[in-house]
Amino acid sequence: MVTNPSDAEATERRKKLEKYFHPTPKESLRLTATALLAAGAAGLVLGLILLNGQQFWAVVCWAAGVYALVRGFQRKSRYDAAYKKAEPKPTGKEMDRILAEDLRQIEERAMQRLGITPDHLEVGTQVWDPVAALLAGGPVERGERRPLVLYGPKMSGFAIGDDDVWRFKEYEVMVICPTVHHLALYHCSLDFLTGGLSMEDTEEYQYNHVVAVSTRTTPVPEEISLERLNTRREEGEEQEVRFARVLRRRLEVSVSNGQSMGVTVGISDEKDSARAARLQSTGIDEVTGSIRRVLRDHSQPRA
């Protein structure tokens, strides 16, 4: 099942957010194009001046001027097209605000799909709130009773912002709803460019069937790689991220039949653990602790 916003909303959003992932062309490219145009114009003017008495050199100047103008217009056209794709970019804070709103809507949808209300939840009042954390730029606790939400990147197109945070075109989201009788899970893929949801799954497990809440670090499949990205930390310079081997850290909830559901919460280089993607705070430790507390509580026989 796929859930999408209206076509007009999705198109407008895509046009806006795609700019964040397109590299801004270097200013030197614009300056080179401008210099060629100026040189071409100068060649034509000089050709006119030399026309009387030095026709050979006039023709040479005209030919050089026309060549420079053509190359200058070509380069200026490519620069303008690339600049239009990349600018004006949304800020990192604006991207996080949009993601926070997506997570809020996914949380509501998950509870609808699972048939759960806040009164059914057994999570305590002080748990991780990824929506507030994105809006505030750091860890934030919340007071009302809501499900646990974790999100992480899918290994898709991405860019590094001027705040060093890696932001992706696609995310996976897991909503965890502990209730009195069972653990209900919702998982989906979020197309961040459009806000559309796909690959929606729901599962409900008896607590005695949940065998592990764990984090696993494994190499990603060979067909997944970190490709060229744009980072504005170096005055618009385009850079590449090259990891010897990409490791992906995932939080997973596993049950006795071998099934599991989880999200990616970390990306690093196998040969250099210091090289790691800086992701938005996911609250993995807080969420893991909350799930384990619930499981421990329900592992005890009730009076």
PDB file of C-alpha atoms in Angstrom:
ATOM      1  CA  MET A   1       0.000   0.000   0.000  1.00  0.00           C
ATOM      2  CA  VAL A   2       1.304   3.469  -0.904  1.00  0.00           C
ATOM      3  CA  THR A   3       0.197   6.745   0.596  1.00  0.00           C
ATOM      4  CA  ASN A   4       0.966   9.952  -1.255  1.00  0.00           C
ATOM      5  CA  PRO A   5       0.085  13.626  -0.923  1.00  0.00           C
ATOM      6  CA  SER A   6      -1.703  15.233  -3.846  1.00  0.00           C
ATOM      7  CA  ASP A   7       0.237  15.403  -7.109  1.00  0.00           C
ATOM      8  CA  ALA A   8       0.472  19.179  -6.920  1.00  0.00           C
ATOM      9  CA  GLU A   9       1.778  19.117  -3.332  1.00  0.00           C
ATOM     10  CA  ALA A  10       4.284  16.368  -4.105  1.00  0.00           C
ATOM     11  CA  THR A  11       5.566  18.168  -7.207  1.00  0.00           C
ATOM     12  CA  GLU A  12       5.987  21.479  -5.404  1.00  0.00           C
ATOM     13  CA  ARG A  13       7.730  19.825  -2.491  1.00  0.00           C
ATOM     14  CA  ARG A  14      10.068  17.868  -4.766  1.00  0.00           C
ATOM     15  CA  LYS A  15      11.081  21.013  -6.660  1.00  0.00           C
ATOM     16  CA  LYS A  16      11.956  22.679  -3.364  1.00  0.00           C
ATOM     17  CA  LEU A  17      13.762  19.835  -1.604  1.00  0.00           C
ATOM     18  CA  GLU A  18      15.706  18.532  -4.613  1.00  0.00           C
ATOM     19  CA  LYS A  19      17.725  21.747  -4.556  1.00  0.00           C
ATOM     20  CA  TYR A  20      19.253  20.660  -1.263  1.00  0.00           C
ATOM     21  CA  PHE A  21      20.743  17.567  -2.913  1.00  0.00           C
ATOM     22  CA  HIS A  22      22.074  19.262  -6.057  1.00  0.00           C
ATOM     23  CA  PRO A  23      25.617  20.666  -5.875  1.00  0.00           C
ATOM     24  CA  THR A  24      25.830  24.420  -6.277  1.00  0.00           C
ATOM     25  CA  PRO A  25      28.157  25.168  -9.216  1.00  0.00           C
ATOM     26  CA  LYS A  26      31.439  26.811  -8.344  1.00  0.00           C
ATOM     27  CA  GLU A  27      31.638  30.573  -8.663  1.00  0.00           C
ATOM     28  CA  SER A  28      34.764  30.098 -10.761  1.00  0.00           C
ATOM     29  CA  LEU A  29      32.619  28.560 -13.511  1.00  0.00           C
ATOM     30  CA  ARG A  30      30.518  31.709 -13.731  1.00  0.00           C
ATOM     31  CA  LEU A  31      33.614  33.894 -13.746  1.00  0.00           C
ATOM     32  CA  THR A  32      35.158  31.831 -16.557  1.00  0.00           C
ATOM     33  CA  ALA A  33      31.981  32.157 -18.636  1.00  0.00           C
ATOM     34  CA  THR A  34      31.896  35.911 -18.022  1.00  0.00           C
ATOM     35  CA  ALA A  35      35.556  36.235 -19.013  1.00  0.00           C
ATOM     36  CA  LEU A  36      34.942  34.351 -22.262  1.00  0.00           C
ATOM     37  CA  LEU A  37      31.997  36.578 -23.108  1.00  0.00           C
ATOM     38  CA  ALA A  38      34.054  39.678 -22.398  1.00  0.00           C
ATOM     39  CA  ALA A  39      36.957  38.361 -24.483  1.00  0.00           C
ATOM     40  CA  GLY A  40      34.598  37.532 -27.335  1.00  0.00           C
ATOM     41  CA  ALA A  41      33.085  40.993 -27.324  1.00  0.00           C
ATOM     42  CA  ALA A  42      36.562  42.540 -27.242  1.00  0.00           C
ATOM     43  CA  GLY A  43      37.605  40.402 -30.221  1.00  0.00           C
ATOM     44  CA  LEU A  44      34.687  41.647 -32.296  1.00  0.00           C
ATOM     45  CA  VAL A  45      35.389  45.270 -31.421  1.00  0.00           C
ATOM     46  CA  LEU A  46      39.079  44.861 -32.214  1.00  0.00           C
ATOM     47  CA  GLY A  47      38.165  43.253 -35.525  1.00  0.00           C
ATOM     48  CA  LEU A  48      36.130  46.304 -36.464  1.00  0.00           C
ATOM     49  CA  ILE A  49      39.047  48.561 -35.572  1.00  0.00           C
ATOM     50  CA  LEU A  50      41.451  46.527 -37.734  1.00  0.00           C
ATOM     51  CA  LEU A  51      39.034  46.247 -40.644  1.00  0.00           C
ATOM     52  CA  ASN A  52      40.574  49.200 -42.461  1.00  0.00           C
ATOM     53  CA  GLY A  53      44.095  48.222 -43.479  1.00  0.00           C
ATOM     54  CA  GLN A  54      44.577  44.926 -41.629  1.00  0.00           C
ATOM     55  CA  GLN A  55      41.772  42.725 -42.883  1.00  0.00           C
ATOM     56  CA  PHE A  56      43.607  39.455 -42.176  1.00  0.00           C
ATOM     57  CA  TRP A  57      43.984  40.296 -38.508  1.00  0.00           C
ATOM     58  CA  ALA A  58      40.449  41.623 -38.430  1.00  0.00           C
ATOM     59  CA  VAL A  59      39.155  38.234 -39.620  1.00  0.00           C
ATOM     60  CA  VAL A  60      41.353  36.470 -37.028  1.00  0.00           C
ATOM     61  CA  CYS A  61      39.963  38.689 -34.251  1.00  0.00           C
ATOM     62  CA  TRP A  62      36.390  38.120 -35.429  1.00  0.00           C
ATOM     63  CA  ALA A  63      36.870  34.349 -35.560  1.00  0.00           C
ATOM     64  CA  ALA A  64      38.442  34.290 -32.097  1.00  0.00           C
ATOM     65  CA  GLY A  65      35.729  36.605 -30.787  1.00  0.00           C
ATOM     66  CA  VAL A  66      32.900  34.464 -32.161  1.00  0.00           C
ATOM     67  CA  TYR A  67      34.524  31.303 -30.765  1.00  0.00           C
ATOM     68  CA  ALA A  68      34.911  32.893 -27.319  1.00  0.00           C
ATOM     69  CA  LEU A  69      31.321  34.160 -27.372  1.00  0.00           C
ATOM     70  CA  VAL A  70      29.939  30.735 -28.303  1.00  0.00           C
ATOM     71  CA  ARG A  71      31.967  29.017 -25.588  1.00  0.00           C
ATOM     72  CA  GLY A  72      31.045  31.721 -23.101  1.00  0.00           C
ATOM     73  CA  PHE A  73      27.315  31.420 -23.829  1.00  0.00           C
ATOM     74  CA  GLN A  74      27.535  27.621 -23.556  1.00  0.00           C
ATOM     75  CA  ARG A  75      29.287  27.755 -20.209  1.00  0.00           C
ATOM     76  CA  LYS A  76      26.988  30.467 -18.891  1.00  0.00           C
ATOM     77  CA  SER A  77      23.955  28.432 -19.962  1.00  0.00           C
ATOM     78  CA  ARG A  78      25.258  25.310 -18.176  1.00  0.00           C
ATOM     79  CA  TYR A  79      26.090  27.346 -15.078  1.00  0.00           C
ATOM     80  CA  ASP A  80      22.647  28.983 -14.993  1.00  0.00           C
ATOM     81  CA  ALA A  81      20.899  25.609 -15.406  1.00  0.00           C
ATOM     82  CA  ALA A  82      22.975  24.016 -12.632  1.00  0.00           C
ATOM     83  CA  TYR A  83      22.469  27.015 -10.357  1.00  0.00           C
ATOM     84  CA  LYS A  84      18.714  26.942 -10.912  1.00  0.00           C
ATOM     85  CA  LYS A  85      18.623  23.261  -9.894  1.00  0.00           C
ATOM     86  CA  ALA A  86      20.609  23.948  -6.719  1.00  0.00           C
ATOM     87  CA  GLU A  87      19.505  27.349  -5.467  1.00  0.00           C
ATOM     88  CA  PRO A  88      17.980  28.675  -3.373  1.00  0.00           C
ATOM     89  CA  LYS A  89      18.571  25.718  -1.067  1.00  0.00           C
ATOM     90  CA  PRO A  90      16.378  25.043   1.958  1.00  0.00           C
ATOM     91  CA  THR A  91      18.324  25.423   5.193  1.00  0.00           C
ATOM     92  CA  GLY A  92      19.152  22.435   7.374  1.00  0.00           C
ATOM     93  CA  LYS A  93      16.645  23.664   9.942  1.00  0.00           C
ATOM     94  CA  GLU A  94      13.945  23.873   7.287  1.00  0.00           C
ATOM     95  CA  MET A  95      14.693  20.321   6.134  1.00  0.00           C
ATOM     96  CA  ASP A  96      14.466  19.112   9.736  1.00  0.00           C
ATOM     97  CA  ARG A  97      11.170  20.946  10.251  1.00  0.00           C
ATOM     98  CA  ILE A  98       9.663  19.175   7.227  1.00  0.00           C
ATOM     99  CA  LEU A  99      10.977  15.805   8.419  1.00  0.00           C
ATOM    100  CA  ALA A 100       9.520  16.463  11.884  1.00  0.00           C
ATOM    101  CA  GLU A 101       6.101  17.080  10.365  1.00  0.00           C
ATOM    102  CA  ASP A 102       6.411  13.862   8.335  1.00  0.00           C
ATOM    103  CA  LEU A 103       7.232  11.895  11.490  1.00  0.00           C
ATOM    104  CA  ARG A 104       4.269  13.403  13.316  1.00  0.00           C
ATOM    105  CA  GLN A 105       1.918  12.334  10.525  1.00  0.00           C
ATOM    106  CA  ILE A 106       3.488   8.862  10.328  1.00  0.00           C
ATOM    107  CA  GLU A 107       3.014   8.439  14.084  1.00  0.00           C
ATOM    108  CA  GLU A 108      -0.682   9.245  13.740  1.00  0.00           C
ATOM    109  CA  ARG A 109      -1.059   6.947  10.746  1.00  0.00           C
ATOM    110  CA  ALA A 110       0.667   4.088  12.574  1.00  0.00           C
ATOM    111  CA  MET A 111      -1.745   4.288  15.498  1.00  0.00           C
ATOM    112  CA  GLN A 112      -4.695   4.344  13.094  1.00  0.00           C
ATOM    113  CA  ARG A 113      -3.384   1.329  11.201  1.00  0.00           C
ATOM    114  CA  LEU A 114      -2.759  -0.547  14.445  1.00  0.00           C
ATOM    115  CA  GLY A 115      -6.048   0.500  16.036  1.00  0.00           C
ATOM    116  CA  ILE A 116      -4.302   1.951  19.075  1.00  0.00           C
ATOM    117  CA  THR A 117      -5.088   5.043  21.147  1.00  0.00           C
ATOM    118  CA  PRO A 118      -2.822   6.798  23.689  1.00  0.00           C
ATOM    119  CA  ASP A 119      -4.770   5.109  26.486  1.00  0.00           C
ATOM    120  CA  HIS A 120      -3.563   1.713  25.221  1.00  0.00           C
ATOM    121  CA  LEU A 121       0.123   2.629  25.480  1.00  0.00           C
ATOM    122  CA  GLU A 122       2.431   1.570  28.293  1.00  0.00           C
ATOM    123  CA  VAL A 123       5.530   3.682  27.727  1.00  0.00           C
ATOM    124  CA  GLY A 124       5.783   6.075  30.651  1.00  0.00           C
ATOM    125  CA  THR A 125       5.614   9.828  30.284  1.00  0.00           C
ATOM    126  CA  GLN A 126       9.289  10.736  29.788  1.00  0.00           C
ATOM    127  CA  VAL A 127      10.435   9.187  26.513  1.00  0.00           C
ATOM    128  CA  TRP A 128      12.322  10.312  23.431  1.00  0.00           C
ATOM    129  CA  ASP A 129      10.486  12.703  21.114  1.00  0.00           C
ATOM    130  CA  PRO A 130      12.170  12.797  17.662  1.00  0.00           C
ATOM    131  CA  VAL A 131       9.769  15.475  16.411  1.00  0.00           C
ATOM    132  CA  ALA A 132      10.663  17.905  19.186  1.00  0.00           C
ATOM    133  CA  ALA A 133      14.350  16.982  18.864  1.00  0.00           C
ATOM    134  CA  LEU A 134      14.356  17.905  15.171  1.00  0.00           C
ATOM    135  CA  LEU A 135      12.621  21.200  15.853  1.00  0.00           C
ATOM    136  CA  ALA A 136      14.847  22.055  18.800  1.00  0.00           C
ATOM    137  CA  GLY A 137      18.082  20.786  17.291  1.00  0.00           C
ATOM    138  CA  GLY A 138      18.836  18.445  20.193  1.00  0.00           C
ATOM    139  CA  PRO A 139      17.425  15.930  22.689  1.00  0.00           C
ATOM    140  CA  VAL A 140      14.012  16.818  24.071  1.00  0.00           C
ATOM    141  CA  GLU A 141      11.726  14.871  26.361  1.00  0.00           C
ATOM    142  CA  ARG A 142       7.949  14.983  26.266  1.00  0.00           C
ATOM    143  CA  GLY A 143       5.214  14.685  28.811  1.00  0.00           C
ATOM    144  CA  GLU A 144       2.285  13.111  26.992  1.00  0.00           C
ATOM    145  CA  ARG A 145       1.828   9.418  26.308  1.00  0.00           C
ATOM    146  CA  ARG A 146       2.798   8.608  22.727  1.00  0.00           C
ATOM    147  CA  PRO A 147       4.389   5.688  20.882  1.00  0.00           C
ATOM    148  CA  LEU A 148       8.133   5.333  20.432  1.00  0.00           C
ATOM    149  CA  VAL A 149       9.350   6.504  17.020  1.00  0.00           C
ATOM    150  CA  LEU A 150      12.674   5.692  15.399  1.00  0.00           C
ATOM    151  CA  TYR A 151      13.792   6.763  11.941  1.00  0.00           C
ATOM    152  CA  GLY A 152      16.936   6.309   9.919  1.00  0.00           C
ATOM    153  CA  PRO A 153      18.286   6.772   6.410  1.00  0.00           C
ATOM    154  CA  LYS A 154      17.878   4.402   3.560  1.00  0.00           C
ATOM    155  CA  MET A 155      21.113   4.238   1.582  1.00  0.00           C
ATOM    156  CA  SER A 156      19.941   6.640  -1.079  1.00  0.00           C
ATOM    157  CA  GLY A 157      20.989  10.015  -2.422  1.00  0.00           C
ATOM    158  CA  PHE A 158      22.190  12.339   0.292  1.00  0.00           C
ATOM    159  CA  ALA A 159      23.951  15.627   0.993  1.00  0.00           C
ATOM    160  CA  ILE A 160      25.953  17.035   3.877  1.00  0.00           C
ATOM    161  CA  GLY A 161      24.695  20.376   5.118  1.00  0.00           C
ATOM    162  CA  ASP A 162      26.698  23.322   6.361  1.00  0.00           C
ATOM    163  CA  ASP A 163      25.989  21.951   9.869  1.00  0.00           C
ATOM    164  CA  ASP A 164      27.826  18.702   8.960  1.00  0.00           C
ATOM    165  CA  VAL A 165      24.582  16.677   9.210  1.00  0.00           C
ATOM    166  CA  TRP A 166      23.910  14.078   6.544  1.00  0.00           C
ATOM    167  CA  ARG A 167      20.380  14.295   5.130  1.00  0.00           C
ATOM    168  CA  PHE A 168      18.878  11.706   2.804  1.00  0.00           C
ATOM    169  CA  LYS A 169      16.276  11.489   0.053  1.00  0.00           C
ATOM    170  CA  GLU A 170      14.658   8.459   1.703  1.00  0.00           C
ATOM    171  CA  TYR A 171      14.123   7.365   5.284  1.00  0.00           C
ATOM    172  CA  GLU A 172      12.679   4.326   7.002  1.00  0.00           C
ATOM    173  CA  VAL A 173      10.490   4.850  10.041  1.00  0.00           C
ATOM    174  CA  MET A 174       9.477   2.416  12.797  1.00  0.00           C
ATOM    175  CA  VAL A 175       6.710   3.217  15.273  1.00  0.00           C
ATOM    176  CA  ILE A 176       6.702   1.036  18.398  1.00  0.00           C
ATOM    177  CA  CYS A 177       3.512   0.779  20.440  1.00  0.00           C
ATOM    178  CA  PRO A 178       3.830  -1.209  23.690  1.00  0.00           C
ATOM    179  CA  THR A 179       0.384  -2.044  25.088  1.00  0.00           C
ATOM    180  CA  VAL A 180      -0.831  -4.067  28.046  1.00  0.00           C
ATOM    181  CA  HIS A 181      -1.143  -7.281  26.039  1.00  0.00           C
ATOM    182  CA  HIS A 182       1.237  -7.038  23.084  1.00  0.00           C
ATOM    183  CA  LEU A 183       3.925  -5.086  21.228  1.00  0.00           C
ATOM    184  CA  ALA A 184       2.601  -3.479  18.051  1.00  0.00           C
ATOM    185  CA  LEU A 185       4.991  -2.283  15.337  1.00  0.00           C
ATOM    186  CA  TYR A 186       4.559  -0.194  12.219  1.00  0.00           C
ATOM    187  CA  HIS A 187       7.301   0.235   9.603  1.00  0.00           C
ATOM    188  CA  CYS A 188       7.355   2.256   6.373  1.00  0.00           C
ATOM    189  CA  SER A 189       9.603   3.944   3.836  1.00  0.00           C
ATOM    190  CA  LEU A 190       9.370   7.727   3.506  1.00  0.00           C
ATOM    191  CA  ASP A 191      10.160   9.415   0.191  1.00  0.00           C
ATOM    192  CA  PHE A 192      11.446  12.617   1.740  1.00  0.00           C
ATOM    193  CA  LEU A 193      11.355  14.508  -1.565  1.00  0.00           C
ATOM    194  CA  THR A 194       7.582  14.090  -1.922  1.00  0.00           C
ATOM    195  CA  GLY A 195       6.341  13.038   1.516  1.00  0.00           C
ATOM    196  CA  GLY A 196       4.933   9.812   0.079  1.00  0.00           C
ATOM    197  CA  LEU A 197       4.896   6.561   2.068  1.00  0.00           C
ATOM    198  CA  SER A 198       5.499   3.065   0.735  1.00  0.00           C
ATOM    199  CA  MET A 199       6.267  -0.468   1.965  1.00  0.00           C
ATOM    200  CA  GLU A 200       3.983  -0.113   4.977  1.00  0.00           C
ATOM    201  CA  ASP A 201       4.058  -3.093   7.351  1.00  0.00           C
ATOM    202  CA  THR A 202       2.334  -3.733  10.663  1.00  0.00           C
ATOM    203  CA  GLU A 203       3.065  -6.513  13.148  1.00  0.00           C
ATOM    204  CA  GLU A 204       1.663  -7.400  16.559  1.00  0.00           C
ATOM    205  CA  TYR A 205       3.641  -9.697  18.861  1.00  0.00           C
ATOM    206  CA  GLN A 206       2.881 -11.245  22.216  1.00  0.00           C
ATOM    207  CA  TYR A 207       5.579 -10.179  24.651  1.00  0.00           C
ATOM    208  CA  ASN A 208       6.778 -13.722  25.248  1.00  0.00           C
ATOM    209  CA  HIS A 209       7.496 -13.989  21.498  1.00  0.00           C
ATOM    210  CA  VAL A 210       9.893 -11.009  21.459  1.00  0.00           C
ATOM    211  CA  VAL A 211      13.354 -12.533  21.807  1.00  0.00           C
ATOM    212  CA  ALA A 212      15.680  -9.560  21.311  1.00  0.00           C
ATOM    213  CA  VAL A 213      15.972  -5.805  21.016  1.00  0.00           C
ATOM    214  CA  SER A 214      19.444  -5.359  19.628  1.00  0.00           C
ATOM    215  CA  THR A 215      21.776  -3.236  17.560  1.00  0.00           C
ATOM    216  CA  ARG A 216      23.737  -4.933  14.802  1.00  0.00           C
ATOM    217  CA  THR A 217      26.582  -3.553  12.706  1.00  0.00           C
ATOM    218  CA  THR A 218      27.035  -5.225   9.339  1.00  0.00           C
ATOM    219  CA  PRO A 219      28.486  -4.338   5.920  1.00  0.00           C
ATOM    220  CA  VAL A 220      25.915  -3.034   3.494  1.00  0.00           C
ATOM    221  CA  PRO A 221      25.210  -5.020   0.305  1.00  0.00           C
ATOM    222  CA  GLU A 222      27.748  -4.525  -2.475  1.00  0.00           C
ATOM    223  CA  GLU A 223      25.235  -2.794  -4.728  1.00  0.00           C
ATOM    224  CA  ILE A 224      24.815   0.002  -2.169  1.00  0.00           C
ATOM    225  CA  SER A 225      27.541   2.636  -2.135  1.00  0.00           C
ATOM    226  CA  LEU A 226      28.154   6.183  -0.996  1.00  0.00           C
ATOM    227  CA  GLU A 227      28.342   8.265  -4.143  1.00  0.00           C
ATOM    228  CA  ARG A 228      29.257  11.865  -4.830  1.00  0.00           C
ATOM    229  CA  LEU A 229      27.522  14.396  -2.674  1.00  0.00           C
ATOM    230  CA  ASN A 230      27.449  18.118  -2.206  1.00  0.00           C
ATOM    231  CA  THR A 231      28.699  19.760   0.956  1.00  0.00           C
ATOM    232  CA  ARG A 232      28.682  23.483   1.526  1.00  0.00           C
ATOM    233  CA  ARG A 233      31.216  23.375   4.354  1.00  0.00           C
ATOM    234  CA  GLU A 234      34.037  24.260   1.947  1.00  0.00           C
ATOM    235  CA  GLU A 235      32.577  27.334   0.266  1.00  0.00           C
ATOM    236  CA  GLY A 236      30.480  25.359  -2.174  1.00  0.00           C
ATOM    237  CA  GLU A 237      33.255  22.965  -3.204  1.00  0.00           C
ATOM    238  CA  GLU A 238      31.912  19.641  -4.439  1.00  0.00           C
ATOM    239  CA  GLN A 239      33.405  16.710  -2.560  1.00  0.00           C
ATOM    240  CA  GLU A 240      33.225  12.951  -2.521  1.00  0.00           C
ATOM    241  CA  VAL A 241      32.824  10.582   0.390  1.00  0.00           C
ATOM    242  CA  ARG A 242      34.801   7.392  -0.093  1.00  0.00           C
ATOM    243  CA  PHE A 243      34.503   4.685   2.544  1.00  0.00           C
ATOM    244  CA  ALA A 244      36.658   1.575   2.177  1.00  0.00           C
ATOM    245  CA  ARG A 245      33.610  -0.474   3.170  1.00  0.00           C
ATOM    246  CA  VAL A 246      30.339   0.947   4.398  1.00  0.00           C
ATOM    247  CA  LEU A 247      29.053  -0.394   7.711  1.00  0.00           C
ATOM    248  CA  ARG A 248      25.449   0.060   8.741  1.00  0.00           C
ATOM    249  CA  ARG A 249      24.298  -0.056  12.357  1.00  0.00           C
ATOM    250  CA  ARG A 250      20.675  -1.059  12.806  1.00  0.00           C
ATOM    251  CA  LEU A 251      18.325  -1.338  15.747  1.00  0.00           C
ATOM    252  CA  GLU A 252      16.134  -4.422  15.368  1.00  0.00           C
ATOM    253  CA  VAL A 253      13.251  -5.983  17.246  1.00  0.00           C
ATOM    254  CA  SER A 254      13.363  -9.763  16.691  1.00  0.00           C
ATOM    255  CA  VAL A 255      10.760 -12.422  17.487  1.00  0.00           C
ATOM    256  CA  SER A 256      10.847 -16.169  17.950  1.00  0.00           C
ATOM    257  CA  ASN A 257       9.836 -17.048  14.380  1.00  0.00           C
ATOM    258  CA  GLY A 258      12.960 -15.328  13.032  1.00  0.00           C
ATOM    259  CA  GLN A 259      11.257 -12.173  11.810  1.00  0.00           C
ATOM    260  CA  SER A 260      12.671  -8.761  12.651  1.00  0.00           C
ATOM    261  CA  MET A 261      11.868  -5.110  12.066  1.00  0.00           C
ATOM    262  CA  GLY A 262      14.293  -2.233  12.411  1.00  0.00           C
ATOM    263  CA  VAL A 263      15.896   0.953  11.145  1.00  0.00           C
ATOM    264  CA  THR A 264      19.416   2.157  10.372  1.00  0.00           C
ATOM    265  CA  VAL A 265      20.818   4.349  13.142  1.00  0.00           C
ATOM    266  CA  GLY A 266      24.460   4.692  12.089  1.00  0.00           C
ATOM    267  CA  ILE A 267      26.791   4.664   9.053  1.00  0.00           C
ATOM    268  CA  SER A 268      30.567   4.329   9.296  1.00  0.00           C
ATOM    269  CA  ASP A 269      33.733   3.195   7.535  1.00  0.00           C
ATOM    270  CA  GLU A 270      34.833  -0.369   8.267  1.00  0.00           C
ATOM    271  CA  LYS A 271      38.553   0.516   8.155  1.00  0.00           C
ATOM    272  CA  ASP A 272      38.306   3.799  10.055  1.00  0.00           C
ATOM    273  CA  SER A 273      35.679   3.932  12.780  1.00  0.00           C
ATOM    274  CA  ALA A 274      36.361   7.656  13.244  1.00  0.00           C
ATOM    275  CA  ARG A 275      34.868   8.264   9.798  1.00  0.00           C
ATOM    276  CA  ALA A 276      31.142   8.141  10.424  1.00  0.00           C
ATOM    277  CA  ALA A 277      28.098   9.926   9.088  1.00  0.00           C
ATOM    278  CA  ARG A 278      26.715  12.555  11.430  1.00  0.00           C
ATOM    279  CA  LEU A 279      22.991  11.822  11.452  1.00  0.00           C
ATOM    280  CA  GLN A 280      20.142  13.627  13.182  1.00  0.00           C
ATOM    281  CA  SER A 281      19.785  12.479  16.798  1.00  0.00           C
ATOM    282  CA  THR A 282      17.650   9.337  16.745  1.00  0.00           C
ATOM    283  CA  GLY A 283      17.381   8.701  20.484  1.00  0.00           C
ATOM    284  CA  ILE A 284      18.419   5.091  20.001  1.00  0.00           C
ATOM    285  CA  ASP A 285      19.644   4.649  23.583  1.00  0.00           C
ATOM    286  CA  GLU A 286      16.486   6.167  25.084  1.00  0.00           C
ATOM    287  CA  VAL A 287      14.169   4.149  22.836  1.00  0.00           C
ATOM    288  CA  THR A 288      16.082   0.907  23.386  1.00  0.00           C
ATOM    289  CA  GLY A 289      15.960   1.459  27.143  1.00  0.00           C
ATOM    290  CA  SER A 290      12.217   2.128  27.041  1.00  0.00           C
ATOM    291  CA  ILE A 291      11.513  -1.048  25.038  1.00  0.00           C
ATOM    292  CA  ARG A 292      13.639  -3.185  27.333  1.00  0.00           C
ATOM    293  CA  ARG A 293      11.927  -1.804  30.424  1.00  0.00           C
ATOM    294  CA  VAL A 294       8.546  -2.698  28.953  1.00  0.00           C
ATOM    295  CA  LEU A 295       9.743  -6.187  28.066  1.00  0.00           C
ATOM    296  CA  ARG A 296      11.147  -6.725  31.557  1.00  0.00           C
ATOM    297  CA  ASP A 297       7.891  -5.547  33.137  1.00  0.00           C
ATOM    298  CA  HIS A 298       5.878  -7.959  31.012  1.00  0.00           C
ATOM    299  CA  SER A 299       8.239 -10.854  31.580  1.00  0.00           C
ATOM    300  CA  GLN A 300       7.063 -10.907  35.190  1.00  0.00           C
ATOM    301  CA  PRO A 301       3.777 -12.675  35.910  1.00  0.00           C
ATOM    302  CA  ARG A 302       1.004 -10.284  36.744  1.00  0.00           C
ATOM    303  CA  ALA A 303      -0.872 -10.585  40.017  1.00  0.00           C
TER     304      ALA A 303
END
